[in-house]
Coordinates of N, CA and C in Angstrom, one line a residue:
M1 N -12.0 114.0 57.6 CA -11.6 114.9 56.7 C -11.0 114.0 55.3
T2 N -11.2 114.8 54.1 CA -10.7 114.2 53.2 C -9.1 114.7 52.7
G3 N -8.7 114.2 51.5 CA -7.4 114.1 51.7 C -6.7 115.6 51.1
A4 N -5.7 115.9 51.4 CA -5.2 116.9 51.3 C -5.3 117.5 49.9
S5 N -5.3 116.7 49.1 CA -5.4 117.3 47.6 C -6.8 118.1 47.3
D6 N -7.7 117.8 48.5 CA -9.1 118.6 48.0 C -8.8 120.1 48.4
G7 N -7.8 120.4 49.0 CA -7.6 121.6 49.4 C -8.6 122.6 50.3
P8 N -8.4 123.6 50.7 CA -9.0 124.3 51.6 C -10.8 124.3 51.6
L9 N -11.2 124.2 53.0 CA -12.7 124.2 53.0 C -13.3 125.5 52.1
A10 N -12.4 127.0 52.8 CA -12.9 128.0 52.5 C -11.5 128.9 52.4
I11 N -11.6 129.8 51.2 CA -10.3 130.9 51.3 C -11.0 132.0 51.1
L12 N -10.5 133.0 52.3 CA -10.9 134.3 52.2 C -10.1 135.3 51.5
I13 N -10.6 136.1 50.9 CA -10.2 137.1 50.3 C -10.5 138.4 50.7
G14 N -10.0 139.5 50.2 CA -10.8 140.7 50.2 C -9.7 142.1 50.5
P15 N -10.2 143.3 50.6 CA -9.1 144.4 51.1 C -8.5 144.2 52.5
M16 N -7.6 144.9 52.4 CA -6.8 145.2 53.5 C -8.2 145.5 55.0
A17 N -8.2 145.1 55.8 CA -8.8 145.5 57.0 C -10.2 144.9 56.6
S18 N -10.4 143.9 55.8 CA -11.6 143.5 56.1 C -12.1 142.3 57.0
G19 N -11.1 141.9 57.7 CA -11.1 140.9 58.8 C -10.8 139.5 58.5
K20 N -10.2 139.3 57.1 CA -10.0 138.0 56.5 C -9.2 136.9 57.9
T21 N -8.6 137.4 58.6 CA -7.8 136.7 59.8 C -9.1 136.3 60.7
S22 N -9.6 137.3 61.3 CA -10.3 137.0 62.4 C -11.6 136.3 62.1
V23 N -12.1 136.5 61.0 CA -13.4 136.1 60.3 C -12.9 134.3 60.2
G24 N -11.6 134.3 59.7 CA -11.2 132.9 59.3 C -10.8 132.1 60.5
R25 N -10.4 132.7 61.6 CA -10.2 132.0 62.7 C -11.5 131.4 63.4
E26 N -12.2 132.4 63.5 CA -14.1 132.0 63.5 C -14.6 130.8 62.9
L27 N -14.5 131.1 61.7 CA -14.9 130.0 60.5 C -14.3 128.5 61.0
A28 N -12.7 128.6 61.1 CA -12.4 127.4 61.3 C -12.8 126.7 62.7
R29 N -13.0 127.9 63.7 CA -13.7 127.2 65.0 C -15.0 126.8 64.8
L30 N -15.7 127.2 64.1 CA -17.3 126.9 63.8 C -17.1 125.6 63.0
C31 N -16.4 125.2 62.2 CA -16.4 124.0 61.4 C -15.4 123.1 62.0
D32 N -14.7 123.3 63.1 CA -13.9 122.5 63.7 C -12.7 122.0 62.6
V33 N -11.9 122.8 61.9 CA -10.8 122.5 61.2 C -9.8 123.5 61.3
G34 N -8.6 123.3 60.8 CA -7.5 123.9 61.4 C -7.7 125.6 60.2
F35 N -6.7 126.5 60.8 CA -6.9 127.8 60.2 C -5.4 128.0 59.7
R36 N -5.3 128.7 58.6 CA -3.7 129.2 58.3 C -4.2 130.8 57.6
D37 N -3.1 131.3 57.9 CA -3.2 132.8 57.4 C -1.7 133.0 56.7
L38 N -2.1 133.3 55.3 CA -1.2 133.3 54.2 C 0.1 134.2 54.6
D39 N -0.2 135.4 55.2 CA 0.7 136.3 55.8 C 1.7 135.8 56.8
H40 N 1.0 135.3 57.8 CA 1.6 134.5 59.2 C 2.3 133.6 58.7
E41 N 1.9 132.6 57.6 CA 2.8 131.4 57.2 C 4.3 132.0 56.6
I42 N 3.9 133.3 55.5 CA 5.3 133.7 55.2 C 6.3 134.3 55.9
V43 N 5.6 134.7 57.1 CA 6.4 135.6 58.1 C 7.3 134.4 58.8
A44 N 6.5 133.4 59.0 CA 7.0 132.2 60.0 C 8.0 131.3 59.1
R45 N 7.8 131.3 57.8 CA 8.9 130.6 56.9 C 10.0 131.6 56.7
S46 N 9.9 132.6 56.7 CA 11.1 133.6 55.8 C 11.9 134.1 57.5
G47 N 11.0 134.4 58.3 CA 11.9 134.6 59.4 C 12.1 136.3 59.7
R48 N 10.9 136.9 58.8 CA 10.9 138.2 58.7 C 9.6 138.8 58.7
S49 N 9.4 140.2 58.9 CA 7.9 140.8 59.0 C 7.7 141.2 57.6
I50 N 6.6 141.4 57.5 CA 5.9 141.9 56.0 C 6.6 143.1 55.6
P51 N 6.6 143.9 56.3 CA 7.4 145.4 56.0 C 8.9 145.1 55.8
E52 N 9.5 144.0 56.4 CA 11.0 143.9 56.1 C 11.1 143.1 54.7
L53 N 10.2 142.1 54.7 CA 10.4 141.6 53.1 C 10.0 142.5 52.0
F54 N 9.1 143.5 52.2 CA 8.7 144.3 51.2 C 10.1 145.5 50.9
A55 N 10.8 145.9 52.3 CA 12.1 146.7 52.1 C 13.0 146.0 51.4
A56 N 13.5 144.5 51.4 CA 14.3 143.7 51.0 C 14.2 143.3 49.4
G57 N 13.1 143.1 49.1 CA 12.5 142.5 48.0 C 11.7 143.2 47.1
G58 N 11.2 144.4 47.9 CA 10.1 145.3 46.9 C 8.9 144.4 46.8
E59 N 7.9 145.0 46.5 CA 6.4 144.2 46.0 C 7.0 143.1 45.2
D60 N 7.4 142.9 44.3 CA 7.8 141.8 43.2 C 8.3 140.6 44.0
G61 N 9.2 140.9 44.8 CA 10.0 140.0 45.5 C 8.9 139.2 46.6
F62 N 8.3 139.9 47.4 CA 7.3 139.6 48.4 C 6.1 138.9 47.6
R63 N 5.7 139.4 46.5 CA 4.7 138.5 45.6 C 5.1 137.0 45.1
A64 N 6.4 137.2 44.8 CA 7.0 135.7 44.4 C 7.0 134.9 45.5
L65 N 7.1 135.2 46.6 CA 7.6 134.3 47.7 C 5.9 134.1 48.0
E66 N 4.9 135.0 48.2 CA 3.8 134.6 48.6 C 3.1 134.0 47.6
A67 N 3.4 133.6 46.3 CA 2.7 132.8 45.1 C 3.4 131.4 45.5
E68 N 4.6 131.4 46.3 CA 5.1 130.2 46.3 C 4.4 129.6 47.7
V69 N 4.1 130.3 48.7 CA 3.7 129.8 49.9 C 2.6 129.2 49.6
L70 N 1.6 130.3 49.0 CA 0.0 130.0 48.5 C -0.1 128.5 47.9
T71 N 0.7 128.3 46.8 CA 0.6 127.3 46.3 C 0.9 125.9 47.2
E72 N 1.8 126.0 48.1 CA 2.1 124.7 49.1 C 0.6 124.8 49.8
L73 N 0.0 126.0 50.5 CA -0.8 125.6 51.3 C -2.2 125.3 50.3
L74 N -2.4 125.6 49.3 CA -3.3 124.8 48.5 C -3.6 123.5 48.3
S75 N -2.3 122.9 48.2 CA -2.2 121.5 48.3 C -2.0 120.8 49.4
E76 N -1.8 121.4 50.5 CA -1.6 121.0 51.7 C -2.6 120.9 53.0
H77 N -3.2 122.2 52.8 CA -4.2 122.6 53.9 C -5.5 122.4 53.4
T78 N -6.4 121.7 54.7 CA -7.7 121.3 54.0 C -8.8 122.3 54.8
G79 N -8.4 122.9 55.9 CA -9.2 124.0 56.5 C -9.5 125.1 56.0
V80 N -9.7 126.4 57.0 CA -9.9 127.9 56.4 C -8.6 128.5 56.1
L81 N -8.2 129.1 54.8 CA -7.0 129.8 54.4 C -7.6 131.5 54.2
S82 N -6.8 132.1 55.1 CA -7.3 133.9 54.6 C -5.7 134.0 53.9
L83 N -6.1 135.1 52.8 CA -5.1 135.5 52.3 C -5.0 137.1 52.2
G84 N -3.9 137.5 52.0 CA -3.4 139.0 52.1 C -4.0 139.5 51.1
G85 N -4.1 140.7 50.9 CA -5.4 141.5 50.2 C -4.7 141.5 48.6
G86 N -3.2 141.3 48.4 CA -2.7 141.3 47.0 C -2.6 139.7 46.3
A87 N -2.6 138.8 47.3 CA -2.3 137.7 47.0 C -3.4 137.3 45.3
P88 N -4.5 137.6 45.4 CA -5.2 137.0 44.6 C -4.9 137.7 43.1
L89 N -4.0 139.1 43.2 CA -3.8 139.6 41.9 C -2.4 139.0 40.9
V90 N -1.6 138.5 41.6 CA -0.7 137.7 41.2 C -1.2 136.8 40.4
P91 N -0.6 136.4 39.1 CA -1.4 135.9 37.9 C -1.2 134.1 38.1
I92 N -0.3 133.9 38.7 CA 0.0 132.1 39.1 C -0.9 132.0 40.0
S93 N -1.0 133.1 41.2 CA -1.9 132.8 42.5 C -3.6 132.6 42.1
A94 N -3.7 133.9 41.0 CA -5.2 133.9 40.7 C -5.6 132.7 39.9
A95 N -4.5 132.0 39.0 CA -4.7 130.8 38.4 C -4.9 129.6 39.3
A96 N -4.3 129.6 40.3 CA -4.5 128.4 41.7 C -5.6 128.6 42.4
L97 N -6.3 129.8 42.6 CA -7.5 130.0 43.2 C -8.7 129.8 42.7
S98 N -8.6 129.7 41.2 CA -9.7 129.8 40.1 C -10.2 128.4 40.6
G99 N -11.6 128.5 40.6 CA -12.4 127.2 41.0 C -12.6 126.7 42.5
R100 N -11.8 127.6 43.3 CA -11.8 127.3 44.7 C -12.8 127.7 45.2
P101 N -13.1 127.2 46.5 CA -14.3 128.0 47.3 C -13.7 129.0 47.9
V102 N -13.8 130.2 47.2 CA -13.2 131.4 47.4 C -14.4 132.3 48.0
V103 N -14.2 133.0 48.9 CA -15.3 134.0 49.9 C -14.5 135.2 49.6
L104 N -15.1 136.3 49.3 CA -14.6 137.4 49.1 C -15.4 138.4 50.4
L105 N -14.5 138.9 51.4 CA -15.1 139.8 52.4 C -14.8 141.2 52.0
E106 N -16.1 142.0 51.9 CA -16.0 143.5 51.7 C -16.5 144.4 52.7
I107 N -15.9 145.5 52.8 CA -15.9 146.3 53.8 C -16.2 147.8 53.0
D108 N -16.9 148.5 53.7 CA -16.7 150.0 53.4 C -15.8 150.8 54.0
A109 N -15.5 152.1 53.3 CA -14.3 152.9 53.8 C -14.7 153.3 55.2
A110 N -15.8 153.6 55.7 CA -15.9 153.9 57.1 C -15.5 152.7 58.0
I111 N -15.6 151.6 57.5 CA -15.3 150.5 58.6 C -14.0 150.4 58.3
A112 N -13.5 150.6 57.5 CA -11.9 150.1 56.8 C -11.3 151.2 57.7
G113 N -11.5 152.7 57.9 CA -11.2 153.7 58.5 C -10.9 153.4 60.1
R114 N -12.1 152.8 60.4 CA -11.7 152.1 62.2 C -10.5 151.3 62.2
R115 N -10.5 150.3 61.2 CA -9.9 149.2 61.4 C -8.4 149.5 61.1
L116 N -7.7 150.5 60.2 CA -6.7 150.5 59.5 C -5.3 151.0 60.8
H117 N -6.1 151.7 61.6 CA -5.0 152.1 62.6 C -4.0 153.0 62.0
G118 N -4.1 153.9 61.0 CA -3.1 154.6 60.4 C -2.2 153.8 59.7
G119 N -2.5 152.8 59.1 CA -1.5 151.9 58.1 C -0.7 151.2 58.9
S120 N -0.4 151.1 60.1 CA 0.5 150.8 60.9 C 0.6 149.0 60.3
G121 N 2.1 148.9 59.9 CA 2.3 147.5 59.4 C 1.8 147.0 58.2
R122 N 1.4 148.0 57.5 CA 0.7 147.9 56.1 C 1.6 148.9 55.2
P123 N 2.6 148.1 54.5 CA 3.5 149.0 53.6 C 3.0 149.6 52.5
L124 N 1.9 149.1 52.0 CA 1.2 149.8 50.8 C 0.7 150.9 51.0
I125 N 0.0 151.2 52.5 CA -0.7 152.2 52.8 C -0.3 153.1 53.3
A126 N 1.4 152.7 54.1 CA 2.0 153.8 55.0 C 2.2 155.1 54.5
G127 N 2.3 156.0 55.3 CA 2.3 157.6 54.8 C 1.3 158.5 54.9
D128 N 1.2 159.4 54.3 CA 0.0 160.0 54.3 C -1.1 159.6 53.9
D129 N -2.2 159.7 54.6 CA -3.5 159.6 54.4 C -3.9 158.1 53.8
P130 N -3.9 157.1 54.9 CA -3.8 155.7 54.4 C -5.3 155.3 53.9
L131 N -6.4 155.7 54.4 CA -7.6 155.9 54.2 C -7.8 156.0 52.9
A132 N -7.3 157.1 51.9 CA -7.5 157.3 50.8 C -6.6 156.6 49.7
R133 N -5.3 155.7 50.3 CA -4.5 155.0 49.3 C -5.4 153.4 49.7
W134 N -5.9 153.1 51.0 CA -6.7 152.1 51.1 C -8.0 151.8 49.6
A135 N -8.6 153.3 49.7 CA -9.7 153.3 48.9 C -9.1 152.9 47.4
S136 N -8.0 153.8 47.1 CA -7.5 153.5 45.7 C -7.0 152.3 45.5
I137 N -6.5 151.5 46.4 CA -6.0 149.8 46.1 C -6.9 148.8 46.4
S138 N -8.3 149.4 46.8 CA -9.2 148.4 47.2 C -9.9 148.4 45.8
A139 N -10.2 149.4 45.4 CA -10.9 149.8 44.2 C -10.4 149.2 42.6
A140 N -9.0 149.1 42.6 CA -8.2 148.8 42.0 C -8.3 147.1 41.8
R141 N -8.4 146.6 43.0 CA -8.2 145.2 43.2 C -9.6 144.5 43.1
M142 N -10.7 145.3 43.3 CA -12.1 144.4 43.4 C -12.5 143.9 42.3
P143 N -12.4 144.5 41.0 CA -12.4 143.1 39.8 C -12.0 142.0 39.9
A144 N -10.5 141.7 40.4 CA -9.8 140.6 40.4 C -10.4 139.8 41.6
Y145 N -10.6 140.5 42.5 CA -11.5 139.7 43.7 C -12.9 138.8 43.5
R146 N -13.6 139.8 42.4 CA -15.0 139.4 42.2 C -14.8 138.4 41.3
A147 N -13.8 138.3 40.5 CA -13.7 137.2 39.2 C -13.6 135.9 39.7
L148 N -12.7 136.0 41.0 CA -12.5 134.4 42.0 C -13.5 134.2 42.6
A149 N -14.2 135.1 43.2 CA -15.1 134.8 44.5 C -16.3 134.0 43.9
R150 N -16.5 132.9 44.6 CA -17.9 132.2 44.5 C -18.9 132.8 45.1
H151 N -18.6 133.6 46.0 CA -19.6 134.1 47.2 C -19.1 135.7 48.0
T152 N -19.7 136.7 48.0 CA -19.4 137.6 48.8 C -20.2 137.9 50.0
V153 N -19.4 138.4 50.8 CA -20.0 138.7 52.1 C -19.8 139.9 52.6
D154 N -20.7 140.6 53.4 CA -20.5 142.0 54.2 C -19.8 141.8 55.4
A155 N -18.4 142.2 55.3 CA -17.8 141.7 56.7 C -17.7 143.2 57.4
G156 N -18.2 143.9 57.0 CA -18.7 145.2 57.9 C -19.9 145.2 58.6
D157 N -20.5 144.1 58.5 CA -22.0 143.8 59.0 C -22.0 142.7 60.2
G158 N -21.8 143.2 61.3 CA -21.6 142.2 62.4 C -20.1 142.1 63.2
T159 N -20.1 141.0 64.0 CA -18.9 140.7 64.3 C -18.2 139.6 63.7
A160 N -16.7 139.5 63.9 CA -16.2 138.3 63.1 C -16.7 137.0 63.3
A161 N -17.5 136.7 64.5 CA -18.3 135.4 64.8 C -19.6 135.4 63.6
E162 N -20.1 136.6 63.6 CA -21.3 136.8 62.6 C -21.2 136.4 61.5
V163 N -20.1 137.0 61.1 CA -19.6 136.8 59.5 C -19.4 135.5 59.4
A164 N -18.5 135.0 60.4 CA -18.1 133.6 60.1 C -19.5 132.6 60.2
A165 N -20.3 132.9 60.9 CA -21.5 132.1 61.0 C -22.1 131.8 59.6
R166 N -22.4 133.2 58.7 CA -22.8 133.4 57.7 C -22.3 132.7 56.2
I167 N -20.9 132.7 56.5 CA -20.1 131.7 55.6 C -20.3 130.5 56.1
R168 N -20.4 130.2 57.2 CA -20.7 128.8 57.4 C -21.9 128.2 56.9
A169 N -22.9 129.3 57.1 CA -24.3 128.9 56.5 C -24.3 128.6 55.0
L170 N -23.5 129.1 54.2 CA -23.2 129.3 52.7 C -22.7 127.7 52.7
L171 N -21.7 127.4 53.4 CA -20.9 125.7 53.2 C -22.0 124.9 53.4
A172 N -22.9 125.1 54.3 CA -24.0 124.2 54.6 C -25.0 123.9 53.8
H173 N -25.1 124.9 53.1 CA -26.3 124.8 51.8 C -25.7 124.7 50.7
G174 N -24.4 124.4 50.7 CA -23.4 123.9 49.2 C -23.3 124.8 48.6
S175 N -23.4 126.4 48.9 CA -23.2 127.3 47.9 C -21.5 127.4 47.7
L176 N -20.8 126.8 48.6 CA -19.3 126.8 48.5 C -18.9 125.4 48.2
A177 N -19.6 124.4 47.6 CA -19.2 123.2 47.3 C -17.9 123.0 47.2
H178 N -17.7 121.9 48.4 CA -16.3 121.4 48.8 C -16.6 120.0 49.2
P179 N -16.0 118.8 48.9 CA -16.1 117.7 49.5 C -16.0 117.1 50.9
D180 N -15.6 118.3 51.4 CA -15.5 118.7 53.0 C -16.3 119.4 53.5
S181 N -17.3 119.6 53.5 CA -18.2 120.6 53.9 C -18.3 120.6 55.5
C182 N -18.3 121.7 56.1 CA -18.5 122.0 57.5 C -19.9 121.8 57.9
S183 N -20.9 121.9 57.0 CA -22.2 121.3 57.3 C -22.6 120.0 58.0
S184 N -21.8 118.9 57.5 CA -22.0 117.8 58.6 C -21.7 117.5 59.9
Q185 N -20.4 118.5 60.0 CA -20.0 118.3 61.1 C -20.4 119.3 62.0
T186 N -20.8 120.3 61.4 CA -21.6 121.5 62.7 C -22.8 121.1 63.2
Q187 N -23.5 120.3 62.1 CA -25.2 119.8 62.2 C -25.2 118.6 63.1
E188 N -23.9 117.6 63.1 CA -23.9 116.6 64.1 C -23.6 117.2 65.5
Q189 N -22.8 118.4 65.6 CA -22.1 118.6 67.2 C -23.7 119.6 67.6
G190 N -24.6 120.0 67.0 CA -25.7 120.7 67.0 C -25.3 122.2 67.3
R191 N -24.4 122.7 66.2 CA -24.1 124.1 66.3 C -24.9 125.0 65.4

């Protein structure tokens, strides 16, 4: 591995339910690197769930904490990092992500509908018609996602392992140029 200042090997962004955590875990496994999930880090560091953090400080309070933890992870983590759906929208976070190996995971509404489970644990889509709220939020966020992404992957096409393998292929071909590409490790291991 190269130094921590090089940052994550790959950073996964995308709408809620796009599979950032499950794909991220699979990609980290394929590349034999560590995996971190920004939302899980926030929960671990604060000792409160995401809904509790939203209730206590509102979305603005949550986003400030999220930006702080993201900045730390970008400087110390060299594996795969998955972000919550709103993380790339905060200007300080977007600036920190600019020029990094960001991969946008996209899904359509039909896939999202199967994965959302009624919006449980997702404060922004809780209430009536979580899928309609998901569609509205996703459409509003997509320009910001696309502006940051070096590459876009259809995360609704295949299992988490299959999506991760496609991202690994991007890493292997230099499409996500990172000083610590997983291609050399995985080719040597015959994966």
